[in-house]
Coordinates of N, CA and C in Angstrom, one line a residue:
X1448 N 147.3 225.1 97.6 CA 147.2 223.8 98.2 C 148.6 223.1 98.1
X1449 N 148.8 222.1 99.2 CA 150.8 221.7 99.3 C 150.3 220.9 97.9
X1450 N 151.0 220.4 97.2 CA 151.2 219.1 96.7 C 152.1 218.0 97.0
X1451 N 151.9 217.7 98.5 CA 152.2 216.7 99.0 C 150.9 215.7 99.1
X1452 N 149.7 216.3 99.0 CA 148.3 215.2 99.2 C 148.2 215.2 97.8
X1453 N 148.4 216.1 96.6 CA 148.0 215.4 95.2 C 149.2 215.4 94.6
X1454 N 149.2 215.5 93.5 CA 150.1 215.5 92.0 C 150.4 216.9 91.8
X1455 N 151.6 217.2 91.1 CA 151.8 218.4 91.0 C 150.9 218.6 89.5
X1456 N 150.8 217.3 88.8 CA 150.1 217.5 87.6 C 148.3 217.6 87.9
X1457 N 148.1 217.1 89.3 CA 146.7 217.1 89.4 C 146.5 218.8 89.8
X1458 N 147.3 219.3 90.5 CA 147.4 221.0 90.9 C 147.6 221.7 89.1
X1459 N 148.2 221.0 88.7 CA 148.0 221.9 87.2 C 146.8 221.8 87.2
X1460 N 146.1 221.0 86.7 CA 144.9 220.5 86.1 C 143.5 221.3 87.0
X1461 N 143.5 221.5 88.1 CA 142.9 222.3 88.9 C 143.0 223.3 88.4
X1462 N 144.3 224.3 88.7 CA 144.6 225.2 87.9 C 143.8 225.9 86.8
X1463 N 144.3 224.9 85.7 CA 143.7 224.7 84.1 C 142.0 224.9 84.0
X1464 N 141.2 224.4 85.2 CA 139.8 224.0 85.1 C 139.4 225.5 85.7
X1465 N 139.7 226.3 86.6 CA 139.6 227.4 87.2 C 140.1 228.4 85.8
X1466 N 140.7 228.3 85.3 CA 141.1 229.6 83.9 C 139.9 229.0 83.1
X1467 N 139.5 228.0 82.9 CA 138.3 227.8 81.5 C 137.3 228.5 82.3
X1468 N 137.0 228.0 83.6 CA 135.7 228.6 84.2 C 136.0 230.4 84.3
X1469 N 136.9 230.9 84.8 CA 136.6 232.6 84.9 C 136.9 232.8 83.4
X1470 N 137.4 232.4 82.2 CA 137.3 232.9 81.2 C 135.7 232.8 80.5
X1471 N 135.4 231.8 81.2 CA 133.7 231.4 80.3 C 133.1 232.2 80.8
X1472 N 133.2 232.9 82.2 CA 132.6 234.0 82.8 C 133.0 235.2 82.6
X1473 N 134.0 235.4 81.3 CA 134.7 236.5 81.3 C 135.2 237.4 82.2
X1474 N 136.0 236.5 83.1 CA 136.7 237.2 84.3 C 138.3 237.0 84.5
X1475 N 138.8 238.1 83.2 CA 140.0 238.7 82.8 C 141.2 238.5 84.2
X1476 N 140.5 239.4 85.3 CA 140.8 240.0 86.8 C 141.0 238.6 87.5
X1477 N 140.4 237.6 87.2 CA 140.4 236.2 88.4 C 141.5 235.4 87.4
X1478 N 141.4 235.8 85.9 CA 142.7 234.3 85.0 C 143.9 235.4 85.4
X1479 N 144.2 236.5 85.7 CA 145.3 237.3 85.9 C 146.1 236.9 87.0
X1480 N 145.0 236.3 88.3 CA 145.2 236.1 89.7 C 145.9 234.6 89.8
X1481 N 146.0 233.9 88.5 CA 146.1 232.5 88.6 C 148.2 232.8 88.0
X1482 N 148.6 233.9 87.6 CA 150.3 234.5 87.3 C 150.3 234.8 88.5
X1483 N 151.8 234.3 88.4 CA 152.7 234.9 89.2 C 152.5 236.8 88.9
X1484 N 152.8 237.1 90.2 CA 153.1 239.1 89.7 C 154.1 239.2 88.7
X1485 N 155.2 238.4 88.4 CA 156.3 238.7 87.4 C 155.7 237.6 86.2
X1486 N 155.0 237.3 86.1 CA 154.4 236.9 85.3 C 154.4 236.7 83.6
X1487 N 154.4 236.1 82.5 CA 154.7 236.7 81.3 C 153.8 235.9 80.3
X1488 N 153.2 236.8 79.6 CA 153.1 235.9 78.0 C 153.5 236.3 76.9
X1489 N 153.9 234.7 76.2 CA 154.6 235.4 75.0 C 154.0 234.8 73.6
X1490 N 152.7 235.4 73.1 CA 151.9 235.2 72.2 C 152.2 234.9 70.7
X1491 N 152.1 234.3 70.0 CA 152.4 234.4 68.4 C 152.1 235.7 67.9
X1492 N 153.1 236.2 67.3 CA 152.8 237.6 66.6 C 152.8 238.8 67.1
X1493 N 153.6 238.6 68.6 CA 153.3 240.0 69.9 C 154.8 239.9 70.2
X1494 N 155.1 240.8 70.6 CA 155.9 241.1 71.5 C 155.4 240.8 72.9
X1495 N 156.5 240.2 74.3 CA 156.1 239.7 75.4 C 155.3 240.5 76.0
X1496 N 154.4 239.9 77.0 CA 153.4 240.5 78.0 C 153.8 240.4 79.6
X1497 N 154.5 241.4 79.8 CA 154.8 241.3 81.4 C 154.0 241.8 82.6
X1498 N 153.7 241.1 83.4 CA 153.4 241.7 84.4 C 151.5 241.8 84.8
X1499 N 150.9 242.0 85.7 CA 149.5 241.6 86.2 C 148.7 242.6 84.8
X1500 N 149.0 243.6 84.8 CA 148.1 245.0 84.4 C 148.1 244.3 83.0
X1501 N 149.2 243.5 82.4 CA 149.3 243.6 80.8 C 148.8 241.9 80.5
X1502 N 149.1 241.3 81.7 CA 148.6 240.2 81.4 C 146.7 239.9 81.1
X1503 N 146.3 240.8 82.4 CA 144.9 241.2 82.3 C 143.9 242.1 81.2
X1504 N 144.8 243.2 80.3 CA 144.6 243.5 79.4 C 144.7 242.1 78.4
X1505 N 145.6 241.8 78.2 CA 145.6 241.1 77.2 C 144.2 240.3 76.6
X1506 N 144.4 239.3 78.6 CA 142.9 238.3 78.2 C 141.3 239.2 78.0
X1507 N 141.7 240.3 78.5 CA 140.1 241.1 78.2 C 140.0 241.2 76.7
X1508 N 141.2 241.5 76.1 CA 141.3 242.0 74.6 C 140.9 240.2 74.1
X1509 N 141.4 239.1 74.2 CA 140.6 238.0 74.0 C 139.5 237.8 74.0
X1510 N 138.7 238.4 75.3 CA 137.3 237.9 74.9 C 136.5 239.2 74.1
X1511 N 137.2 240.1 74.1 CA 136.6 241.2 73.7 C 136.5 240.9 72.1
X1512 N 137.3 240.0 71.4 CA 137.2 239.6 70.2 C 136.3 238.6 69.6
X1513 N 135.3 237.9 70.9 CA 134.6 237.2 70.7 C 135.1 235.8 71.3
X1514 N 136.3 235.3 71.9 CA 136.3 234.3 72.4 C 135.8 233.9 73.3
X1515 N 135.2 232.9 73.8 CA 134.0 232.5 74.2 C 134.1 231.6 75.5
X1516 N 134.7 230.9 75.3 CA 135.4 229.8 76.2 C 136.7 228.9 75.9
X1517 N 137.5 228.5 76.5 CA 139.4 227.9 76.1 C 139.1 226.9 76.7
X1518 N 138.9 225.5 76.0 CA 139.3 224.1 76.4 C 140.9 224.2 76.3
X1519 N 141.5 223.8 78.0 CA 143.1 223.1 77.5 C 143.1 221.4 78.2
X1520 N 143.7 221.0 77.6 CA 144.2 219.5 78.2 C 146.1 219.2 78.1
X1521 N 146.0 218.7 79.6 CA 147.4 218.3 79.6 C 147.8 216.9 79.4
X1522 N 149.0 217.2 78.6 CA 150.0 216.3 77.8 C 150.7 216.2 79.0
X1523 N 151.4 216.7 79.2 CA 152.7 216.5 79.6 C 152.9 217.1 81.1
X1524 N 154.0 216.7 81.8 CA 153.7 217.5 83.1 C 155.4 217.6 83.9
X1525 N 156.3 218.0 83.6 CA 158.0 217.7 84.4 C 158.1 218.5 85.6
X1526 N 158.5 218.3 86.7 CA 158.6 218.8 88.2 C 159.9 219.1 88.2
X1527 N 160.7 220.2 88.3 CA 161.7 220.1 88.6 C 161.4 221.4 90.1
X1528 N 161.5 220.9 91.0 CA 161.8 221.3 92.8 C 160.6 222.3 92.4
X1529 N 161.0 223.3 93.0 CA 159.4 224.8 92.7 C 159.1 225.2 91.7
X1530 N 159.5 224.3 90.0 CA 159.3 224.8 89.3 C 158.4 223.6 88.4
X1531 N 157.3 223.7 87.8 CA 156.8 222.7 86.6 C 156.7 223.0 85.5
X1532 N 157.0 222.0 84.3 CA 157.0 222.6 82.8 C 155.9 221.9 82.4
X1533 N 154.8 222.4 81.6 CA 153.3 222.0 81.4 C 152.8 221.6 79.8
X1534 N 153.3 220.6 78.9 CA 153.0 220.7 77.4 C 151.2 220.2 77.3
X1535 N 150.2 221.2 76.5 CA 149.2 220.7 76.3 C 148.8 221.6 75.2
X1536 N 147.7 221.3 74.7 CA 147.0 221.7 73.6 C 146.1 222.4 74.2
X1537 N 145.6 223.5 73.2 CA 144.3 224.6 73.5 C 143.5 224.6 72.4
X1538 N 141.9 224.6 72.5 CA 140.9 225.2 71.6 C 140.1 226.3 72.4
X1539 N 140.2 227.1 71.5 CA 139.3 228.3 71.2 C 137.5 228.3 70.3
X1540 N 137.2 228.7 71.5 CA 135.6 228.4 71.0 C 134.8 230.2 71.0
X1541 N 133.9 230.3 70.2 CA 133.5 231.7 70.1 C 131.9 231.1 70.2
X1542 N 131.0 231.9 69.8 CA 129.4 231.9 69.9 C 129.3 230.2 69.1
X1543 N 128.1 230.0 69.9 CA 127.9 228.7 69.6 C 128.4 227.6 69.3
X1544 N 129.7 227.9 70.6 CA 130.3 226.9 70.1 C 131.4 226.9 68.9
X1545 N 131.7 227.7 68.2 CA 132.3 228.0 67.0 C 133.7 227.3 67.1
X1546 N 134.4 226.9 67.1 CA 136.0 226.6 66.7 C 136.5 227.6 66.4
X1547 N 137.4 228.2 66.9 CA 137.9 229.9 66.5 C 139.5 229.4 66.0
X1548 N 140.3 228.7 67.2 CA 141.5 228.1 67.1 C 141.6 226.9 67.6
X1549 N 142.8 226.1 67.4 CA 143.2 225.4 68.1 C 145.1 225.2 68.5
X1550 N 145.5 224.8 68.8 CA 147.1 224.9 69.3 C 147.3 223.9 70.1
X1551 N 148.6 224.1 70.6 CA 149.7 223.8 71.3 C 150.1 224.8 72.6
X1552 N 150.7 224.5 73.8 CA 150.9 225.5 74.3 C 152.5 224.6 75.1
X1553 N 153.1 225.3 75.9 CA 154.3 225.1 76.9 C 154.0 226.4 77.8
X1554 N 153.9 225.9 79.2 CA 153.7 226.8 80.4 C 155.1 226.3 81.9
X1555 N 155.5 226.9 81.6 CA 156.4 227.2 83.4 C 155.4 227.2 84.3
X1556 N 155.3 227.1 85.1 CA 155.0 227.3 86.7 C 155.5 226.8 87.6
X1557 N 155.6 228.1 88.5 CA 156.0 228.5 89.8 C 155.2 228.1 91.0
X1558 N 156.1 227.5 92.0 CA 154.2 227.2 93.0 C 155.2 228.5 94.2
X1559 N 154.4 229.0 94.7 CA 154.4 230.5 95.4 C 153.1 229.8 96.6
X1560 N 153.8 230.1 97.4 CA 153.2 229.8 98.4 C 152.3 229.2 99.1
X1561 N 152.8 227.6 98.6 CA 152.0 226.5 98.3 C 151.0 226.4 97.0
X1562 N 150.8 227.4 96.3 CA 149.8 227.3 95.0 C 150.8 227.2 93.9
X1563 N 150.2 226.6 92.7 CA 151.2 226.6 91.3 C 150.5 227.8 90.6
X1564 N 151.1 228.9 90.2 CA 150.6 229.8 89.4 C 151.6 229.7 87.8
X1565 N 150.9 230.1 87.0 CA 151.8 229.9 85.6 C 152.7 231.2 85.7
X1566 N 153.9 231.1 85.5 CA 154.8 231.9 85.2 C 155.1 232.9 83.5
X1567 N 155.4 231.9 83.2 CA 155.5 231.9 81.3 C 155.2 230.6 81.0
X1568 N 154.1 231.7 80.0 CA 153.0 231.1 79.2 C 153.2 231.4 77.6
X1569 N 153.8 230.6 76.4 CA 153.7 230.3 75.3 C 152.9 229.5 74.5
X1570 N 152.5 229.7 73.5 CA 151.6 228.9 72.6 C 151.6 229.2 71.3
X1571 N 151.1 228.6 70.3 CA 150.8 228.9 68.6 C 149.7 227.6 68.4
X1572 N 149.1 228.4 67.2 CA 148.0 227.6 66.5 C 148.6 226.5 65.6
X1573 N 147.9 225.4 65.3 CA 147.9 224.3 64.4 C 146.9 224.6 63.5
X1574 N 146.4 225.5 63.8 CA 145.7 225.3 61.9 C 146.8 226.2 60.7
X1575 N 146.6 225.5 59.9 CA 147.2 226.5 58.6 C 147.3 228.1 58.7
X1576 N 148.3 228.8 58.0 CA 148.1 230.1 58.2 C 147.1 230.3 57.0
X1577 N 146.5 231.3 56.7 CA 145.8 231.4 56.0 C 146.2 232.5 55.0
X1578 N 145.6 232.2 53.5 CA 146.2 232.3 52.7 C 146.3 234.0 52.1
X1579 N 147.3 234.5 51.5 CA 147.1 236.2 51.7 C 146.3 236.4 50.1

């Protein structure tokens, strides 16, 4: 969709609400479709994730561990020409509701042909590490 009729932050936010829904549906294959093909994540404690095949592995391996559903909300939102820089916070919910994580995130996106898809995608938790 252009973002000439909304906000480039209201096209995030659409965005954002489409990744909670196919992840609550566990649909790895449709949050994969919301990257760019050059796509990246770069997780706490991983080495980067490039590209459709690894990005979609990844989120399978997320719910595969029991995550359940991802609340994000956006903070922040900077436009610079085809590119947007996205600061918000994430929770992680597992059965019943559970609180699994919570965080911080920074997202790039690219809008590709008329849509904003995330480019590179960073994040880390705010809770405590926990103790060895």
């Amino acid at each position: 969709m252009s973002t000439t009729a909304t906000s480039v932050r209201d096209e995030i936010q659409r965005a954002n609400a489409t990744f909670e829904t196919c992840f609550a549906q566990g649909d790895a294959a449709a949050i994969t479709g919301l990257y760019t093909p050059t796509g990246a994540l770069l997780p706490t404690g991983m080495e980067p994730i490039h590209g459709a095949a690894g990005i979609e592995a990844f989120w399978q391996g997320v719910m595969g561990m029991g995550v359940k559903r991802v609340k994000l909300a956006t903070r922040d939102v900077e436009e610079l020409a085809n590119t947007a820089i996205e600061l918000g916070t994430y929770t992680l919910f597992g059965a019943n509701e559970q609180r699994l994580d919570q965080g911080k995130y920074l997202v790039v996106w690219k809008e590709e042909l008329g849509q904003w898809k995330l480019h590179q995608d960073i994040w880390n938790t705010s809770l405590p590490a926990a103790v060895q």
